Amino acid sequence: MPCICTYNGEKEHGIPTSVDFIGCDPAHMVASFNTGSTVIYDLETSQSVVMLSSQIESGVQSNNHINKVVSHPTLPVTITAHEDRHIKFFDNKTGKMIHSMVAHLDAVTSLAVDPNGIYLMSGSHDCSIRLWNLDSKTCVQEITAHRKKLDESIYDVAFHPSKAYIASAGADALAKVFV
């Protein structure tokens, strides 16, 4: 397949670390970067549409590496997983951060939203998978899933599209499926 477009050609946002298509807006995609930037792009014009801002009250831009970005399947919300243990939620229309939480004891490495948009799953180098209720932003389940190897643990998590299964991949060379 030929490449139809290249984004961040001038490397203005840093090195891309993760991409996702916007579930509720098929004309857009989102990319996260090692600088802490997250940008929504228009697929037709290749232009940046919204820069998601994680500025705090003092106006200091967060300069924190983003490991994963996911789009909510039905709401205009983007969620990012950070090296500093945070998960951040952004409004795709305004670009503003709507929620931030310390989610793990180590870097948050992976995220997945269930197909119905009710739960968020996060994986971390703290060896745990956590299941979050997206409405209340509370952890409803935690699973110790993988053993650490060279200070790393969980690389990726996923929801099955139609069954009550979740999966994970870890630094311990194992892929696992849970009910």
PDB file of C-alpha atoms in Angstrom:
ATOM      1  CA  MET A   1       0.000   0.000   0.000  1.00  0.00           C
ATOM      2  CA  PRO A   2       1.343   3.425  -0.839  1.00  0.00           C
ATOM      3  CA  CYS A   3       1.790   5.987   1.922  1.00  0.00           C
ATOM      4  CA  ILE A   4      -0.965   8.570   1.469  1.00  0.00           C
ATOM      5  CA  CYS A   5       0.406  11.140   3.901  1.00  0.00           C
ATOM      6  CA  THR A   6       3.248  11.925   6.288  1.00  0.00           C
ATOM      7  CA  TYR A   7       2.708  13.925   9.470  1.00  0.00           C
ATOM      8  CA  ASN A   8       5.189  15.808  11.647  1.00  0.00           C
ATOM      9  CA  GLY A   9       7.546  16.097   8.663  1.00  0.00           C
ATOM     10  CA  GLU A  10       9.560  18.877  10.275  1.00  0.00           C
ATOM     11  CA  LYS A  11       9.730  16.910  13.555  1.00  0.00           C
ATOM     12  CA  GLU A  12       8.115  19.913  15.235  1.00  0.00           C
ATOM     13  CA  HIS A  13       6.517  17.786  17.948  1.00  0.00           C
ATOM     14  CA  GLY A  14       9.381  15.337  18.540  1.00  0.00           C
ATOM     15  CA  ILE A  15       9.421  11.614  17.821  1.00  0.00           C
ATOM     16  CA  PRO A  16       6.008   9.925  17.465  1.00  0.00           C
ATOM     17  CA  THR A  17       5.421   7.201  20.050  1.00  0.00           C
ATOM     18  CA  SER A  18       1.837   6.122  19.320  1.00  0.00           C
ATOM     19  CA  VAL A  19      -1.038   6.733  16.873  1.00  0.00           C
ATOM     20  CA  ASP A  20      -4.750   5.974  16.772  1.00  0.00           C
ATOM     21  CA  PHE A  21      -7.699   6.843  14.579  1.00  0.00           C
ATOM     22  CA  ILE A  22     -10.421   8.927  16.238  1.00  0.00           C
ATOM     23  CA  GLY A  23     -13.352   6.556  16.816  1.00  0.00           C
ATOM     24  CA  CYS A  24     -16.135   9.128  16.699  1.00  0.00           C
ATOM     25  CA  ASP A  25     -14.563  11.228  13.918  1.00  0.00           C
ATOM     26  CA  PRO A  26     -13.243   9.075  11.053  1.00  0.00           C
ATOM     27  CA  ALA A  27     -11.707  12.102   9.322  1.00  0.00           C
ATOM     28  CA  HIS A  28      -9.113  12.514  12.098  1.00  0.00           C
ATOM     29  CA  MET A  29      -6.199  10.672  13.681  1.00  0.00           C
ATOM     30  CA  VAL A  30      -4.233  11.376  16.857  1.00  0.00           C
ATOM     31  CA  ALA A  31      -0.488  11.052  17.424  1.00  0.00           C
ATOM     32  CA  SER A  32       1.503  11.283  20.647  1.00  0.00           C
ATOM     33  CA  PHE A  33       5.158  12.200  20.931  1.00  0.00           C
ATOM     34  CA  ASN A  34       8.152  11.664  23.206  1.00  0.00           C
ATOM     35  CA  THR A  35       8.006  15.365  24.131  1.00  0.00           C
ATOM     36  CA  GLY A  36       4.617  15.011  25.801  1.00  0.00           C
ATOM     37  CA  SER A  37       2.748  16.567  22.866  1.00  0.00           C
ATOM     38  CA  THR A  38      -0.440  15.048  21.498  1.00  0.00           C
ATOM     39  CA  VAL A  39      -1.830  16.273  18.175  1.00  0.00           C
ATOM     40  CA  ILE A  40      -5.044  15.550  16.267  1.00  0.00           C
ATOM     41  CA  TYR A  41      -4.574  15.638  12.479  1.00  0.00           C
ATOM     42  CA  ASP A  42      -7.072  15.912   9.638  1.00  0.00           C
ATOM     43  CA  LEU A  43      -6.620  12.882   7.359  1.00  0.00           C
ATOM     44  CA  GLU A  44      -7.636  14.746   4.181  1.00  0.00           C
ATOM     45  CA  THR A  45      -5.674  17.980   4.591  1.00  0.00           C
ATOM     46  CA  SER A  46      -2.778  16.511   6.637  1.00  0.00           C
ATOM     47  CA  GLN A  47      -2.965  19.579   8.876  1.00  0.00           C
ATOM     48  CA  SER A  48      -2.964  19.598  12.651  1.00  0.00           C
ATOM     49  CA  VAL A  49      -6.462  20.370  13.904  1.00  0.00           C
ATOM     50  CA  VAL A  50      -6.063  20.398  17.690  1.00  0.00           C
ATOM     51  CA  MET A  51      -3.034  20.320  19.966  1.00  0.00           C
ATOM     52  CA  LEU A  52      -4.045  18.564  23.185  1.00  0.00           C
ATOM     53  CA  SER A  53      -2.721  20.598  26.086  1.00  0.00           C
ATOM     54  CA  SER A  54      -1.576  19.100  29.365  1.00  0.00           C
ATOM     55  CA  GLN A  55      -0.550  22.450  30.829  1.00  0.00           C
ATOM     56  CA  ILE A  56      -0.907  22.843  34.561  1.00  0.00           C
ATOM     57  CA  GLU A  57      -2.049  25.993  36.363  1.00  0.00           C
ATOM     58  CA  SER A  58       1.427  27.532  36.437  1.00  0.00           C
ATOM     59  CA  GLY A  59       1.513  27.382  32.639  1.00  0.00           C
ATOM     60  CA  VAL A  60       4.466  25.004  32.546  1.00  0.00           C
ATOM     61  CA  GLN A  61       4.079  22.517  29.724  1.00  0.00           C
ATOM     62  CA  SER A  62       4.397  18.901  30.764  1.00  0.00           C
ATOM     63  CA  ASN A  63       7.466  17.518  29.034  1.00  0.00           C
ATOM     64  CA  ASN A  64       6.690  13.890  29.738  1.00  0.00           C
ATOM     65  CA  HIS A  65       7.157  10.970  27.365  1.00  0.00           C
ATOM     66  CA  ILE A  66       3.854   9.461  26.201  1.00  0.00           C
ATOM     67  CA  ASN A  67       3.908   5.679  25.734  1.00  0.00           C
ATOM     68  CA  LYS A  68       0.441   5.151  24.286  1.00  0.00           C
ATOM     69  CA  VAL A  69      -2.482   7.148  22.935  1.00  0.00           C
ATOM     70  CA  VAL A  70      -6.008   5.784  22.408  1.00  0.00           C
ATOM     71  CA  SER A  71      -9.236   7.320  21.238  1.00  0.00           C
ATOM     72  CA  HIS A  72     -12.576   6.606  22.927  1.00  0.00           C
ATOM     73  CA  PRO A  73     -14.764   4.644  20.451  1.00  0.00           C
ATOM     74  CA  THR A  74     -17.853   6.871  20.762  1.00  0.00           C
ATOM     75  CA  LEU A  75     -16.912  10.080  22.631  1.00  0.00           C
ATOM     76  CA  PRO A  76     -14.583  12.900  21.506  1.00  0.00           C
ATOM     77  CA  VAL A  77     -12.006  11.932  24.142  1.00  0.00           C
ATOM     78  CA  THR A  78      -8.335  11.014  23.783  1.00  0.00           C
ATOM     79  CA  ILE A  79      -6.482   9.154  26.546  1.00  0.00           C
ATOM     80  CA  THR A  80      -2.708   9.066  27.009  1.00  0.00           C
ATOM     81  CA  ALA A  81      -0.378   6.813  29.046  1.00  0.00           C
ATOM     82  CA  HIS A  82       2.720   8.482  30.475  1.00  0.00           C
ATOM     83  CA  GLU A  83       6.155   7.498  31.671  1.00  0.00           C
ATOM     84  CA  ASP A  84       5.514   9.421  34.931  1.00  0.00           C
ATOM     85  CA  ARG A  85       2.733   6.969  36.002  1.00  0.00           C
ATOM     86  CA  HIS A  86      -0.125   9.217  34.846  1.00  0.00           C
ATOM     87  CA  ILE A  87      -3.107   8.615  32.591  1.00  0.00           C
ATOM     88  CA  LYS A  88      -4.523  11.813  31.097  1.00  0.00           C
ATOM     89  CA  PHE A  89      -7.880  12.444  29.431  1.00  0.00           C
ATOM     90  CA  PHE A  90      -8.428  15.189  26.820  1.00  0.00           C
ATOM     91  CA  ASP A  91     -11.433  16.787  25.145  1.00  0.00           C
ATOM     92  CA  ASN A  92     -10.854  16.493  21.381  1.00  0.00           C
ATOM     93  CA  LYS A  93     -12.916  19.600  20.617  1.00  0.00           C
ATOM     94  CA  THR A  94     -11.230  22.076  22.979  1.00  0.00           C
ATOM     95  CA  GLY A  95      -7.858  20.358  23.350  1.00  0.00           C
ATOM     96  CA  LYS A  96      -8.028  20.800  27.115  1.00  0.00           C
ATOM     97  CA  MET A  97      -7.113  18.142  29.647  1.00  0.00           C
ATOM     98  CA  ILE A  98     -10.303  17.044  31.414  1.00  0.00           C
ATOM     99  CA  HIS A  99      -8.769  14.621  33.920  1.00  0.00           C
ATOM    100  CA  SER A 100      -5.360  13.417  35.081  1.00  0.00           C
ATOM    101  CA  MET A 101      -4.583  10.655  37.546  1.00  0.00           C
ATOM    102  CA  VAL A 102      -1.614   8.763  38.918  1.00  0.00           C
ATOM    103  CA  ALA A 103      -2.653   5.314  37.743  1.00  0.00           C
ATOM    104  CA  HIS A 104       0.251   2.973  38.554  1.00  0.00           C
ATOM    105  CA  LEU A 105       3.398   2.637  40.661  1.00  0.00           C
ATOM    106  CA  ASP A 106       5.635   2.726  37.568  1.00  0.00           C
ATOM    107  CA  ALA A 107       5.397   3.903  33.936  1.00  0.00           C
ATOM    108  CA  VAL A 108       2.031   3.350  32.247  1.00  0.00           C
ATOM    109  CA  THR A 109       2.998   1.519  29.066  1.00  0.00           C
ATOM    110  CA  SER A 110      -0.256   0.594  27.382  1.00  0.00           C
ATOM    111  CA  LEU A 111      -3.941   1.415  27.164  1.00  0.00           C
ATOM    112  CA  ALA A 112      -7.054  -0.093  25.605  1.00  0.00           C
ATOM    113  CA  VAL A 113     -10.704   0.975  25.678  1.00  0.00           C
ATOM    114  CA  ASP A 114     -13.335  -1.747  25.534  1.00  0.00           C
ATOM    115  CA  PRO A 115     -15.509  -1.754  22.378  1.00  0.00           C
ATOM    116  CA  ASN A 116     -18.478  -0.285  24.289  1.00  0.00           C
ATOM    117  CA  GLY A 117     -16.432   2.558  25.750  1.00  0.00           C
ATOM    118  CA  ILE A 118     -17.249   1.690  29.365  1.00  0.00           C
ATOM    119  CA  TYR A 119     -13.849   0.461  30.598  1.00  0.00           C
ATOM    120  CA  LEU A 120     -10.251   1.492  30.156  1.00  0.00           C
ATOM    121  CA  MET A 121      -7.472  -1.049  30.679  1.00  0.00           C
ATOM    122  CA  SER A 122      -3.934   0.033  31.502  1.00  0.00           C
ATOM    123  CA  GLY A 123      -0.695  -1.892  31.708  1.00  0.00           C
ATOM    124  CA  SER A 124       2.450  -0.831  33.514  1.00  0.00           C
ATOM    125  CA  HIS A 125       6.029  -1.721  34.309  1.00  0.00           C
ATOM    126  CA  ASP A 126       4.756  -2.228  37.892  1.00  0.00           C
ATOM    127  CA  CYS A 127       3.624  -5.700  36.662  1.00  0.00           C
ATOM    128  CA  SER A 128      -0.095  -4.878  36.907  1.00  0.00           C
ATOM    129  CA  ILE A 129      -3.033  -4.555  34.584  1.00  0.00           C
ATOM    130  CA  ARG A 130      -5.734  -2.262  35.908  1.00  0.00           C
ATOM    131  CA  LEU A 131      -9.326  -2.025  34.735  1.00  0.00           C
ATOM    132  CA  TRP A 132     -10.876   1.433  35.129  1.00  0.00           C
ATOM    133  CA  ASN A 133     -14.499   2.552  34.989  1.00  0.00           C
ATOM    134  CA  LEU A 134     -14.396   5.443  32.519  1.00  0.00           C
ATOM    135  CA  ASP A 135     -17.322   7.309  34.093  1.00  0.00           C
ATOM    136  CA  SER A 136     -15.954   7.403  37.640  1.00  0.00           C
ATOM    137  CA  LYS A 137     -12.242   7.059  36.713  1.00  0.00           C
ATOM    138  CA  THR A 138     -11.896   4.453  39.472  1.00  0.00           C
ATOM    139  CA  CYS A 139      -9.979   1.200  39.396  1.00  0.00           C
ATOM    140  CA  VAL A 140     -12.438  -1.695  39.522  1.00  0.00           C
ATOM    141  CA  GLN A 141      -9.942  -4.546  39.136  1.00  0.00           C
ATOM    142  CA  GLU A 142      -6.193  -5.135  39.315  1.00  0.00           C
ATOM    143  CA  ILE A 143      -4.335  -8.198  38.023  1.00  0.00           C
ATOM    144  CA  THR A 144      -0.653  -8.935  38.610  1.00  0.00           C
ATOM    145  CA  ALA A 145       0.018 -10.269  35.151  1.00  0.00           C
ATOM    146  CA  HIS A 146       3.727 -10.431  34.293  1.00  0.00           C
ATOM    147  CA  ARG A 147       7.095 -10.635  35.987  1.00  0.00           C
ATOM    148  CA  LYS A 148       9.664  -7.869  35.639  1.00  0.00           C
ATOM    149  CA  LYS A 149      12.627  -8.345  33.366  1.00  0.00           C
ATOM    150  CA  LEU A 150      15.273  -5.611  33.151  1.00  0.00           C
ATOM    151  CA  ASP A 151      12.942  -3.099  34.865  1.00  0.00           C
ATOM    152  CA  GLU A 152      10.175  -3.689  32.319  1.00  0.00           C
ATOM    153  CA  SER A 153       6.977  -5.668  32.622  1.00  0.00           C
ATOM    154  CA  ILE A 154       3.833  -5.122  30.534  1.00  0.00           C
ATOM    155  CA  TYR A 155       4.216  -3.966  26.940  1.00  0.00           C
ATOM    156  CA  ASP A 156       0.640  -4.108  25.659  1.00  0.00           C
ATOM    157  CA  VAL A 157      -2.976  -4.811  26.642  1.00  0.00           C
ATOM    158  CA  ALA A 158      -6.089  -5.473  24.550  1.00  0.00           C
ATOM    159  CA  PHE A 159      -9.811  -6.152  24.800  1.00  0.00           C
ATOM    160  CA  HIS A 160     -11.413  -8.862  22.658  1.00  0.00           C
ATOM    161  CA  PRO A 161     -13.904  -7.191  20.286  1.00  0.00           C
ATOM    162  CA  SER A 162     -16.866  -9.429  21.223  1.00  0.00           C
ATOM    163  CA  LYS A 163     -15.972 -11.798  24.077  1.00  0.00           C
ATOM    164  CA  ALA A 164     -15.207 -11.088  27.739  1.00  0.00           C
ATOM    165  CA  TYR A 165     -11.463 -11.632  27.246  1.00  0.00           C
ATOM    166  CA  ILE A 166      -8.507  -9.360  27.855  1.00  0.00           C
ATOM    167  CA  ALA A 167      -4.948  -9.987  26.739  1.00  0.00           C
ATOM    168  CA  SER A 168      -1.485  -8.762  27.653  1.00  0.00           C
ATOM    169  CA  ALA A 169       2.080  -9.034  26.390  1.00  0.00           C
ATOM    170  CA  GLY A 170       5.031  -8.816  28.747  1.00  0.00           C
ATOM    171  CA  ALA A 171       8.788  -8.525  29.078  1.00  0.00           C
ATOM    172  CA  ASP A 172       8.766 -12.019  30.604  1.00  0.00           C
ATOM    173  CA  ALA A 173       8.294 -13.320  27.012  1.00  0.00           C
ATOM    174  CA  LEU A 174       4.661 -14.294  27.658  1.00  0.00           C
ATOM    175  CA  ALA A 175       1.381 -13.311  26.041  1.00  0.00           C
ATOM    176  CA  LYS A 176      -1.631 -14.023  28.252  1.00  0.00           C
ATOM    177  CA  VAL A 177      -5.410 -14.085  27.907  1.00  0.00           C
ATOM    178  CA  PHE A 178      -7.689 -13.591  30.919  1.00  0.00           C
ATOM    179  CA  VAL A 179     -11.430 -14.071  31.377  1.00  0.00           C
TER     180      VAL A 179
END
